[in-house]
CSV table of N, CA, C and O in Angstrom, one decimal:
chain,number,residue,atom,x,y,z
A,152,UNK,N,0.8,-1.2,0.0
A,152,UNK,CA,0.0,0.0,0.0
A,152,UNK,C,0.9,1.2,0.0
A,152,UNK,O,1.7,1.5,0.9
A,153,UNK,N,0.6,2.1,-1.4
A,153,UNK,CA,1.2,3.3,-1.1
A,153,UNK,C,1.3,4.6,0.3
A,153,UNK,O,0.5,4.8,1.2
A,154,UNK,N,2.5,5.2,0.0
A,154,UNK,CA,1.7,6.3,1.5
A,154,UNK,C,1.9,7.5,0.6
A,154,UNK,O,2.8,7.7,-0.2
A,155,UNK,N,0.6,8.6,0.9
A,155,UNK,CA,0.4,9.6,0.6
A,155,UNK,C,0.9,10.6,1.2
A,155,UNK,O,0.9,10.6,2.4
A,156,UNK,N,1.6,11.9,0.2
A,156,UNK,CA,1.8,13.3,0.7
A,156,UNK,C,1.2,14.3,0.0
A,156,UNK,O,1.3,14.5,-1.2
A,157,UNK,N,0.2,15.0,1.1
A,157,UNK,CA,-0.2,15.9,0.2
A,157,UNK,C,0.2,16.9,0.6
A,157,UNK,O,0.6,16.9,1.8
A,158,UNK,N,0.1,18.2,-0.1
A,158,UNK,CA,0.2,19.3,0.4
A,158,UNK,C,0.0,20.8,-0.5
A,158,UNK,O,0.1,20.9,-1.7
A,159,UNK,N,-0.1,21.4,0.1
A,159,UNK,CA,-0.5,23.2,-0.9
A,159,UNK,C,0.1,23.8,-1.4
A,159,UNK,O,0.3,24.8,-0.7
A,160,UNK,N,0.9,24.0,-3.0
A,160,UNK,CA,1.4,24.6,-3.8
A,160,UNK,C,1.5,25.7,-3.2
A,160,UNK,O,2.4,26.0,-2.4
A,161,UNK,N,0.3,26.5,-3.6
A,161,UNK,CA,-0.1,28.0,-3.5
A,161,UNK,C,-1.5,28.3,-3.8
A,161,UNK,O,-2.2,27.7,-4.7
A,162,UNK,N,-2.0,29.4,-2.9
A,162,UNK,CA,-3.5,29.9,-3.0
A,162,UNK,C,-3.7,30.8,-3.7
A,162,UNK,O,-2.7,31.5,-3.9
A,163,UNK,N,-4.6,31.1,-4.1
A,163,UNK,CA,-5.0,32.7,-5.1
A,163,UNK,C,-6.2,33.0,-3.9
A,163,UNK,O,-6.9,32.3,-3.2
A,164,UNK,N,-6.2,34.0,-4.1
A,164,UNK,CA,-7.1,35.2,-2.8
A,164,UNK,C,-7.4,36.5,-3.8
A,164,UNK,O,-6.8,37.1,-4.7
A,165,UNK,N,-8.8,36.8,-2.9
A,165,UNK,CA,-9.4,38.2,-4.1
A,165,UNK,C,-8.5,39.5,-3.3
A,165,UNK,O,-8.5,39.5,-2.1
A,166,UNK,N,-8.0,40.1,-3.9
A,166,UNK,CA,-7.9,41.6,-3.5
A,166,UNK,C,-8.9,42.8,-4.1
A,166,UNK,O,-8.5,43.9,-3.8
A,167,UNK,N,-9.8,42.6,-4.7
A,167,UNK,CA,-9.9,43.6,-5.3
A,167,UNK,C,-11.4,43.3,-4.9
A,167,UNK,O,-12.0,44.3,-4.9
A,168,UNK,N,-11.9,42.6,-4.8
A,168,UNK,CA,-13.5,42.7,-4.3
A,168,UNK,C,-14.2,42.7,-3.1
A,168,UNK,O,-13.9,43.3,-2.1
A,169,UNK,N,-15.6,41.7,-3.2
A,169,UNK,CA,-15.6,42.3,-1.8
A,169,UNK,C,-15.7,40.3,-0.7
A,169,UNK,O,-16.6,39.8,0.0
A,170,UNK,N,-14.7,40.0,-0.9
A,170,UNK,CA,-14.3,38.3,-0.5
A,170,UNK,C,-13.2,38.9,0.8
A,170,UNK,O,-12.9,38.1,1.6
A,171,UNK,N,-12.8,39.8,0.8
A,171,UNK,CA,-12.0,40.3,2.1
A,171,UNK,C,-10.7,39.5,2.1
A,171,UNK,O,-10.2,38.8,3.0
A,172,UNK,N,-10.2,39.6,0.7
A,172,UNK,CA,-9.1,38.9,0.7
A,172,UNK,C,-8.8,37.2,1.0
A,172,UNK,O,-7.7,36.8,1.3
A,173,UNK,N,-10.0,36.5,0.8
A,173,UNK,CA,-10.9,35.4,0.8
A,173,UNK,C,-10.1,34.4,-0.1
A,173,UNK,O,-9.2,35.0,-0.7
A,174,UNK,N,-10.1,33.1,-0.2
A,174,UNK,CA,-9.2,32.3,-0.5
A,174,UNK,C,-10.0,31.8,-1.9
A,174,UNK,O,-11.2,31.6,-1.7
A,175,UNK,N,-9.6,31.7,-3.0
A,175,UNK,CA,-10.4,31.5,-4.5
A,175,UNK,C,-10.0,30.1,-4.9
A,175,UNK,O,-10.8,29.2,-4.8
A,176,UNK,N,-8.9,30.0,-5.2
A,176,UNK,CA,-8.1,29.2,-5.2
A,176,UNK,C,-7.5,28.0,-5.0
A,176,UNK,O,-6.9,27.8,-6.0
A,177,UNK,N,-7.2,26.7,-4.0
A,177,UNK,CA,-5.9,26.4,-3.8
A,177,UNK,C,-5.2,25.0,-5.3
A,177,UNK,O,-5.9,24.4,-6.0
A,178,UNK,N,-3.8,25.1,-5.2
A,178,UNK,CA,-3.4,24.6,-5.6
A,178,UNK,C,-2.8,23.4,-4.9
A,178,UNK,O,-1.9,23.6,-4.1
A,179,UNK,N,-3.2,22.3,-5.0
A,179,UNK,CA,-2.9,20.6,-4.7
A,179,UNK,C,-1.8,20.3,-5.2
A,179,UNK,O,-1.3,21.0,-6.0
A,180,UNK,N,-1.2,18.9,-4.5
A,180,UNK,CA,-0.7,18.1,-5.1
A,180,UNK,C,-0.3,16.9,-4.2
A,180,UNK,O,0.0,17.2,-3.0
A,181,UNK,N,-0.2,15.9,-4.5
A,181,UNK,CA,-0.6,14.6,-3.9
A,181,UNK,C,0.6,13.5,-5.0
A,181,UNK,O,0.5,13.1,-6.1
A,182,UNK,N,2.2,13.4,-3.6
A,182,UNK,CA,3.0,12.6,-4.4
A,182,UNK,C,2.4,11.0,-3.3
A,182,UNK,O,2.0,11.0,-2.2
A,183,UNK,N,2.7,9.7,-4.2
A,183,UNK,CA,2.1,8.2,-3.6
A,183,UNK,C,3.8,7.9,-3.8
A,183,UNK,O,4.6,8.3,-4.7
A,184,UNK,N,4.1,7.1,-2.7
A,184,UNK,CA,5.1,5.9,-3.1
A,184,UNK,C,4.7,4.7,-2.2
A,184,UNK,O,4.0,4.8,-1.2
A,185,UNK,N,5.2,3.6,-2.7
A,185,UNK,CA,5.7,2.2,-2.4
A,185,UNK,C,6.8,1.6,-2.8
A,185,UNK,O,7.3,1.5,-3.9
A,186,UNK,N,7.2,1.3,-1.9
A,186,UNK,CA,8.5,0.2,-1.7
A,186,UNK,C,8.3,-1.3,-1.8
A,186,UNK,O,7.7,-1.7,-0.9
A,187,UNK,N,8.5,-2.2,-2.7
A,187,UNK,CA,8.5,-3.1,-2.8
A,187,UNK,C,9.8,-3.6,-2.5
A,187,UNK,O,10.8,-2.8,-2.4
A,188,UNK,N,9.9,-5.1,-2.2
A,188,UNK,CA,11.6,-5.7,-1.5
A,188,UNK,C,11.6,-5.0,-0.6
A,188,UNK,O,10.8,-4.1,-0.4
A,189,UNK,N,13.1,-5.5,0.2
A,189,UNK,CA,13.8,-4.7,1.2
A,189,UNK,C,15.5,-4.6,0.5
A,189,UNK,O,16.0,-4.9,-0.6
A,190,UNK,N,15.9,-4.2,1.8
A,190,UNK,CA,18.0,-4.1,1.2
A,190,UNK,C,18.1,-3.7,-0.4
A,190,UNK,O,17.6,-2.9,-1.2
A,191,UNK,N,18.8,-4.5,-0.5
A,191,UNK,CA,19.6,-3.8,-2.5
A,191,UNK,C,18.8,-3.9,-3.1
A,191,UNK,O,18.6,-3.1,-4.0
A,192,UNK,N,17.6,-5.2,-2.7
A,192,UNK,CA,16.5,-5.5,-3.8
A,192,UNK,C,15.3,-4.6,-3.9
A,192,UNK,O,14.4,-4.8,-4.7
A,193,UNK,N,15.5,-3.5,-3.2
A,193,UNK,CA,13.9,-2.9,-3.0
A,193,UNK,C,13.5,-1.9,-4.0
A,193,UNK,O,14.1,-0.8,-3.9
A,194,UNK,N,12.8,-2.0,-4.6
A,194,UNK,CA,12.4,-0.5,-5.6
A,194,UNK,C,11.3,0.2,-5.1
A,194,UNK,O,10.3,-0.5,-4.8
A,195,UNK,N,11.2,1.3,-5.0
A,195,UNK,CA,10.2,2.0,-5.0
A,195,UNK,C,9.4,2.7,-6.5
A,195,UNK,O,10.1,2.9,-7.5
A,196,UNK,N,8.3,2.9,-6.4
A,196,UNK,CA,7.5,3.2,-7.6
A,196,UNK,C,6.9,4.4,-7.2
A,196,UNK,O,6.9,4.5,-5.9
A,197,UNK,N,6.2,5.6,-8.0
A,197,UNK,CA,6.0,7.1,-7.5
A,197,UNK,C,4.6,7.0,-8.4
A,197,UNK,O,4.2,6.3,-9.4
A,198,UNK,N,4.1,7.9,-7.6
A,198,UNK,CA,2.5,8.7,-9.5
A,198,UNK,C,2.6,9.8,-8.0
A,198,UNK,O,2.9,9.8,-6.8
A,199,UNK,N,2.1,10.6,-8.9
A,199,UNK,CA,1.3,12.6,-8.7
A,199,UNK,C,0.7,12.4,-9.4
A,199,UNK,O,0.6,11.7,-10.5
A,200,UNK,N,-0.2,13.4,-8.6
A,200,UNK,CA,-1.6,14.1,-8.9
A,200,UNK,C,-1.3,15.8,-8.8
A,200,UNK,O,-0.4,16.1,-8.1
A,201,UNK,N,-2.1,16.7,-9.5
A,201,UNK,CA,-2.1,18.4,-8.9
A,201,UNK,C,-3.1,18.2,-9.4
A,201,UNK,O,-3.4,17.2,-10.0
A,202,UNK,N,-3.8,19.2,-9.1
A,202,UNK,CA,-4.9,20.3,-9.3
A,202,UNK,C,-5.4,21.5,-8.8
A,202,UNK,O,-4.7,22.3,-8.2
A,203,UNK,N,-6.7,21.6,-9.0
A,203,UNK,CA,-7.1,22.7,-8.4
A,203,UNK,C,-8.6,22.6,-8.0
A,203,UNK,O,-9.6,21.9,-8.4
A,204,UNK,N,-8.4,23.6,-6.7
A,204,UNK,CA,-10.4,23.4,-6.2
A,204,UNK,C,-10.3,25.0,-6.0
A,204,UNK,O,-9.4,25.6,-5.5
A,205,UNK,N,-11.7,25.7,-6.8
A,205,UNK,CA,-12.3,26.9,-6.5
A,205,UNK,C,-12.7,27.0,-5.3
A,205,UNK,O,-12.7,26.0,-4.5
A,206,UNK,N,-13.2,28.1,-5.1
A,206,UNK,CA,-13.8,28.1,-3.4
A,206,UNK,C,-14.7,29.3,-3.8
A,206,UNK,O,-14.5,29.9,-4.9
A,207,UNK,N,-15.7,29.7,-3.1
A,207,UNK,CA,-16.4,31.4,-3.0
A,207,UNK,C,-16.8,31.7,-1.2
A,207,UNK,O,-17.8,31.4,-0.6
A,208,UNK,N,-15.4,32.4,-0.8
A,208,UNK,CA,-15.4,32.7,0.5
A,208,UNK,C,-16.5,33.2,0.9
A,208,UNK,O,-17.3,33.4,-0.1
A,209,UNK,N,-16.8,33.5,1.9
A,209,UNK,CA,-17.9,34.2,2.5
A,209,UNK,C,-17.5,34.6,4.0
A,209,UNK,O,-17.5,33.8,4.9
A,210,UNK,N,-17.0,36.0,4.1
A,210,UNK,CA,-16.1,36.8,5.2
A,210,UNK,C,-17.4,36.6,6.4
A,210,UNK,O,-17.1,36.5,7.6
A,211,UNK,N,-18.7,36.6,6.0
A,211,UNK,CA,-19.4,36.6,7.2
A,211,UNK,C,-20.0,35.4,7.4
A,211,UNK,O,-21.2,35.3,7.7
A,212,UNK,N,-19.4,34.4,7.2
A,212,UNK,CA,-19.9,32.8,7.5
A,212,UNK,C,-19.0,32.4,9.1
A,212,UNK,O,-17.9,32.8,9.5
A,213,UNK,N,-20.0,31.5,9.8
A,213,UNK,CA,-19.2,31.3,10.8
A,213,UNK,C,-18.2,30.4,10.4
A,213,UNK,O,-18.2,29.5,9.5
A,214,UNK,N,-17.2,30.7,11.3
A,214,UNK,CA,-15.8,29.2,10.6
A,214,UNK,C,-14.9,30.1,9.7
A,214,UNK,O,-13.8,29.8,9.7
A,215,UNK,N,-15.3,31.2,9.0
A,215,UNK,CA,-14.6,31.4,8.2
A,215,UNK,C,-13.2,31.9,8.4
A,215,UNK,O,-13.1,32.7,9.3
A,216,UNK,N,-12.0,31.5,7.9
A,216,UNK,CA,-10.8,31.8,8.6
A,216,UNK,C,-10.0,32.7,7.8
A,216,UNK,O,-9.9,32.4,6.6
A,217,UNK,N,-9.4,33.8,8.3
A,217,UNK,CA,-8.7,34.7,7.9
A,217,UNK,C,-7.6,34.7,6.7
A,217,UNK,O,-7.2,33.6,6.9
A,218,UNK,N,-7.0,35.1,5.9
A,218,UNK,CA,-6.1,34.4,5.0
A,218,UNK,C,-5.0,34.3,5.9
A,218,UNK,O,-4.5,33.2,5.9
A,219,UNK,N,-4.3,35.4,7.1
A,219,UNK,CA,-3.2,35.2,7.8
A,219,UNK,C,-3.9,34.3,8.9
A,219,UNK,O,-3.5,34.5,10.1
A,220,UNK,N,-4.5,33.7,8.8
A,220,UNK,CA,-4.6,32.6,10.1
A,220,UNK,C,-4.9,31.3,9.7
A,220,UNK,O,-5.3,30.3,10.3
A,221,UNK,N,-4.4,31.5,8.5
A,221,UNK,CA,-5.4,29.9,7.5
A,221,UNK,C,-3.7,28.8,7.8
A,221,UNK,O,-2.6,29.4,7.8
A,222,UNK,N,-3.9,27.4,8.1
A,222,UNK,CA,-2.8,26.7,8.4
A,222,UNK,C,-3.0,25.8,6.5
A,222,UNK,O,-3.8,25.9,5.6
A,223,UNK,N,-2.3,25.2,6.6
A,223,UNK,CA,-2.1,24.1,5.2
A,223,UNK,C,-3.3,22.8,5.8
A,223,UNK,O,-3.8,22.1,5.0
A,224,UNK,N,-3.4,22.7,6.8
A,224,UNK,CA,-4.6,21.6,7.1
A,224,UNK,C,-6.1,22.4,7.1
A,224,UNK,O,-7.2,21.8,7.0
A,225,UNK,N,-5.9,23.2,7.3
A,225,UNK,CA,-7.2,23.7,7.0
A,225,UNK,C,-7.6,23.9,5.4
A,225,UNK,O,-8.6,23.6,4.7
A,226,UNK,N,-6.3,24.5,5.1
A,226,UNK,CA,-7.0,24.1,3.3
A,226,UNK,C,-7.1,22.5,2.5
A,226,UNK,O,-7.9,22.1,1.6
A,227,UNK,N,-6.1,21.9,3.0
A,227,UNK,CA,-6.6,20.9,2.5
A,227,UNK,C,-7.9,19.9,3.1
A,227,UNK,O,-8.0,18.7,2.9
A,228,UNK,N,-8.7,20.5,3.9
A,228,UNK,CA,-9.8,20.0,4.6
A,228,UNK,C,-10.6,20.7,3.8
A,228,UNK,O,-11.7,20.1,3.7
A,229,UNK,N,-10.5,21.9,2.9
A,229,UNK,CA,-11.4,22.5,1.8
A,229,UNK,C,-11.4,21.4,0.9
A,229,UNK,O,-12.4,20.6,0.7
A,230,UNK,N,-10.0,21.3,0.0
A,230,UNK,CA,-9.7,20.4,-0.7
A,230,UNK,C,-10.5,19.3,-0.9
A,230,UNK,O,-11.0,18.9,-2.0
A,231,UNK,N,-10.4,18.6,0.7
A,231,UNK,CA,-10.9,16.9,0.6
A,231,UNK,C,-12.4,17.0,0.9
A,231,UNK,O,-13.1,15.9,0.9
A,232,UNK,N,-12.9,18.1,1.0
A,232,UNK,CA,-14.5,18.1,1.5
A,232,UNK,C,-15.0,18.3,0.3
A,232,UNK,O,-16.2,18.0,0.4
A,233,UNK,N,-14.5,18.9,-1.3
A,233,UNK,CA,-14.9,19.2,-1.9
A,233,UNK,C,-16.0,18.3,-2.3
A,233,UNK,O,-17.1,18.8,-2.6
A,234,UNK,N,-16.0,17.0,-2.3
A,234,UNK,CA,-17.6,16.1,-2.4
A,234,UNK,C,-16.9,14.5,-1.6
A,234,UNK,O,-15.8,14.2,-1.1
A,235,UNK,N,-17.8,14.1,-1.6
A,235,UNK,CA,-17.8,12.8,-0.6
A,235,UNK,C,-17.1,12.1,-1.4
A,235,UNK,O,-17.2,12.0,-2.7
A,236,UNK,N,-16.0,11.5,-0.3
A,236,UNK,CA,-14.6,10.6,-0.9
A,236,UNK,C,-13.6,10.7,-1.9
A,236,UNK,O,-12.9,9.9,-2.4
A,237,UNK,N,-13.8,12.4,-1.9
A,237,UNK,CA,-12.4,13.0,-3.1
A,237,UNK,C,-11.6,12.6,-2.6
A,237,UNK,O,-10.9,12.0,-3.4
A,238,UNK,N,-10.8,12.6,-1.2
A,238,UNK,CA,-9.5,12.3,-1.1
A,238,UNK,C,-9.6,10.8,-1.7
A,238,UNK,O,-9.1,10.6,-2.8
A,239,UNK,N,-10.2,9.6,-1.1
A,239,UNK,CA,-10.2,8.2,-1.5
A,239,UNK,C,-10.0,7.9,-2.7
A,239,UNK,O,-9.1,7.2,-3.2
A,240,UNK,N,-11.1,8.5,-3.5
A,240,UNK,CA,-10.9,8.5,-4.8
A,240,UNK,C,-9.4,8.8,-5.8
A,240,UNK,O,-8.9,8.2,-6.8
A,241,UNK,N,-9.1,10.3,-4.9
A,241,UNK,CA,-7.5,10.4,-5.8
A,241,UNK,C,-6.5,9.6,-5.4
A,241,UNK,O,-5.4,9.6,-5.9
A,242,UNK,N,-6.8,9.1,-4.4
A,242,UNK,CA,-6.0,8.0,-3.7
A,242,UNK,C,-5.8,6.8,-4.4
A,242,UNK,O,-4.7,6.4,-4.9
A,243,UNK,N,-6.6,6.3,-4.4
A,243,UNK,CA,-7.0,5.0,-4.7
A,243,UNK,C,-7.0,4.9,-7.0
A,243,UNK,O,-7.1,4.0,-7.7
A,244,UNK,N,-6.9,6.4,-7.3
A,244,UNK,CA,-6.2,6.5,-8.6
A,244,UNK,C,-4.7,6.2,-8.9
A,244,UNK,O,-4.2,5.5,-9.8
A,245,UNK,N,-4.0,6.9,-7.7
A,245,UNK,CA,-2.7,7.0,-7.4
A,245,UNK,C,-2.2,5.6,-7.5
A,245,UNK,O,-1.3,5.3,-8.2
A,246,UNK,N,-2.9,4.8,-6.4
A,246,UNK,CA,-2.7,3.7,-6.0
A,246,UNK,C,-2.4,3.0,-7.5
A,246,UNK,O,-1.2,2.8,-7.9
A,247,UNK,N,-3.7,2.5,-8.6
A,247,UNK,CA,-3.9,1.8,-9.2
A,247,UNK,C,-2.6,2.7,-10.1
A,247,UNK,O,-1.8,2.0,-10.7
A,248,UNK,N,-2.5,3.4,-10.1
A,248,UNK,CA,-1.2,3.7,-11.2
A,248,UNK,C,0.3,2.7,-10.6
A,248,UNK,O,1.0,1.9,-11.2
A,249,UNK,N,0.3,3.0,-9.5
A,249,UNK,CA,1.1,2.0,-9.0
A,249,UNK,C,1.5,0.9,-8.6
A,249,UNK,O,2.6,0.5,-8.1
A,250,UNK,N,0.4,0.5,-8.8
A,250,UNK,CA,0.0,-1.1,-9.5
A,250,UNK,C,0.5,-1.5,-10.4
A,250,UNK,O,1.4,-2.3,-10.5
A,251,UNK,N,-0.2,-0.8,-11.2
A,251,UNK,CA,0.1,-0.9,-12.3
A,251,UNK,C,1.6,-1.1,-13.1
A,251,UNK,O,1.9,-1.8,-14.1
A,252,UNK,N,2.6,0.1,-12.3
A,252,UNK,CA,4.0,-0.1,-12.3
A,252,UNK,C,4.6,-1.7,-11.8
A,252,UNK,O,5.4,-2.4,-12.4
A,253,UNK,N,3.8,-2.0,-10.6
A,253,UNK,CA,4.8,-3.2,-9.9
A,253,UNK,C,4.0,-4.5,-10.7
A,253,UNK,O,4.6,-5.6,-10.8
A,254,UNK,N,2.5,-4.4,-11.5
A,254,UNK,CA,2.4,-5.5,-12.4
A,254,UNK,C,1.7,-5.3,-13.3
A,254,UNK,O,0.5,-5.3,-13.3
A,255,UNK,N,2.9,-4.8,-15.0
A,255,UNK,CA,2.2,-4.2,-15.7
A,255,UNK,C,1.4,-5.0,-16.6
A,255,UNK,O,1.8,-6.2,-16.8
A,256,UNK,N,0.2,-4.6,-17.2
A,256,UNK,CA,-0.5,-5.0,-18.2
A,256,UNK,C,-0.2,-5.3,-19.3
A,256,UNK,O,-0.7,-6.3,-19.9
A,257,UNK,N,0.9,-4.4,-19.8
A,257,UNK,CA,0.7,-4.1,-21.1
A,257,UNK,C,2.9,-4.0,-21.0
A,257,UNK,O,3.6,-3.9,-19.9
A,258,UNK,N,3.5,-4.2,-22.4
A,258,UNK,CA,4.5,-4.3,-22.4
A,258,UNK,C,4.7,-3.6,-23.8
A,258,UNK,O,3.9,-3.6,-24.7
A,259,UNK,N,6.6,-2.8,-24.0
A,259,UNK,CA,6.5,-2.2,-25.3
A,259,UNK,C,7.7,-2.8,-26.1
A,259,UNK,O,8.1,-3.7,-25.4
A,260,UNK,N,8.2,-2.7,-26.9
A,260,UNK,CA,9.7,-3.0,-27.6
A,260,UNK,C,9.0,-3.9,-28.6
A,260,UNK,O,7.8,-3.9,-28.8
A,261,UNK,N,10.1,-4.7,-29.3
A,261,UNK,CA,9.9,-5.1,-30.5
A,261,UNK,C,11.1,-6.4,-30.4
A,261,UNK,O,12.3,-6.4,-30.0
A,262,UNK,N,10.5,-7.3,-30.9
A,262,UNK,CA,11.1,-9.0,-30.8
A,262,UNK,C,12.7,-9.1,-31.3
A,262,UNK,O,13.5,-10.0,-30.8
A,263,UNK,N,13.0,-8.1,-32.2
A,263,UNK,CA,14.2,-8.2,-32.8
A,263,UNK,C,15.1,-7.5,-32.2
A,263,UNK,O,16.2,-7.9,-32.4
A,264,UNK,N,15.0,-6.0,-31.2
A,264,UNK,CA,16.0,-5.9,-30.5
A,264,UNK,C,16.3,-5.9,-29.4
A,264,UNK,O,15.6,-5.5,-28.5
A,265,UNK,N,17.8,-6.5,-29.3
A,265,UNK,CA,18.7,-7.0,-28.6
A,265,UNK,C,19.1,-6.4,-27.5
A,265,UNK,O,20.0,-6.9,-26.8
């Protein structure tokens, strides 16, 4: 089973309207590894994901958190709330890419070289 890192690129925030400098934005990204073997024999395999999730702040909502008071877990709790089981889901993509590395389906080259 792979282990997940996620974490926040960078955010875009309005300055110019009336979101009170409100978070628009964030930028994702989610690196997976597994280690297969141990000692000399062991390889590890990688997949990434990025993206992006819009938001539309609302300065007078309760909860709402300040842009200088916002931590990286708080946005990626925007992130993963965005609908039921987005994080699992990009997980479990990640995963199957990495599967896929340690047992591939499909194979490329040609019979004659050496």
């Amino acid at each position: 089973m792979a282990t997940f890192n996620w974490t926040i690129s960078t955010l875009e925030r309005d300055l110019l309207g009336d979101l009170a400098g409100g978070v628009i934005v964030a930028h994702w990204r989610v690196n997976a590894e597994q280690t297969q073997g141990s000692g000399d024999d062991a390889i590890t395999f990688h997949a990434t994901s990025y993206g992006t999730e819009g938001f539309t702040p609302d300065p007078s909502a309760e909860g709402y958190i300040a842009y200088d008071d916002l931590t990286e877990s708080d946005v990626l709790g925007w992130v993963w709330g965005q609908s039921e089981n987005w994080q699992a889901n990009v997980e479990d993509s990640l995963q199957a890419q990495i599967d896929g590395q340690i047992t591939p389906s499909t194979a490329t080259g040609t019979p004659w070289a050496a």
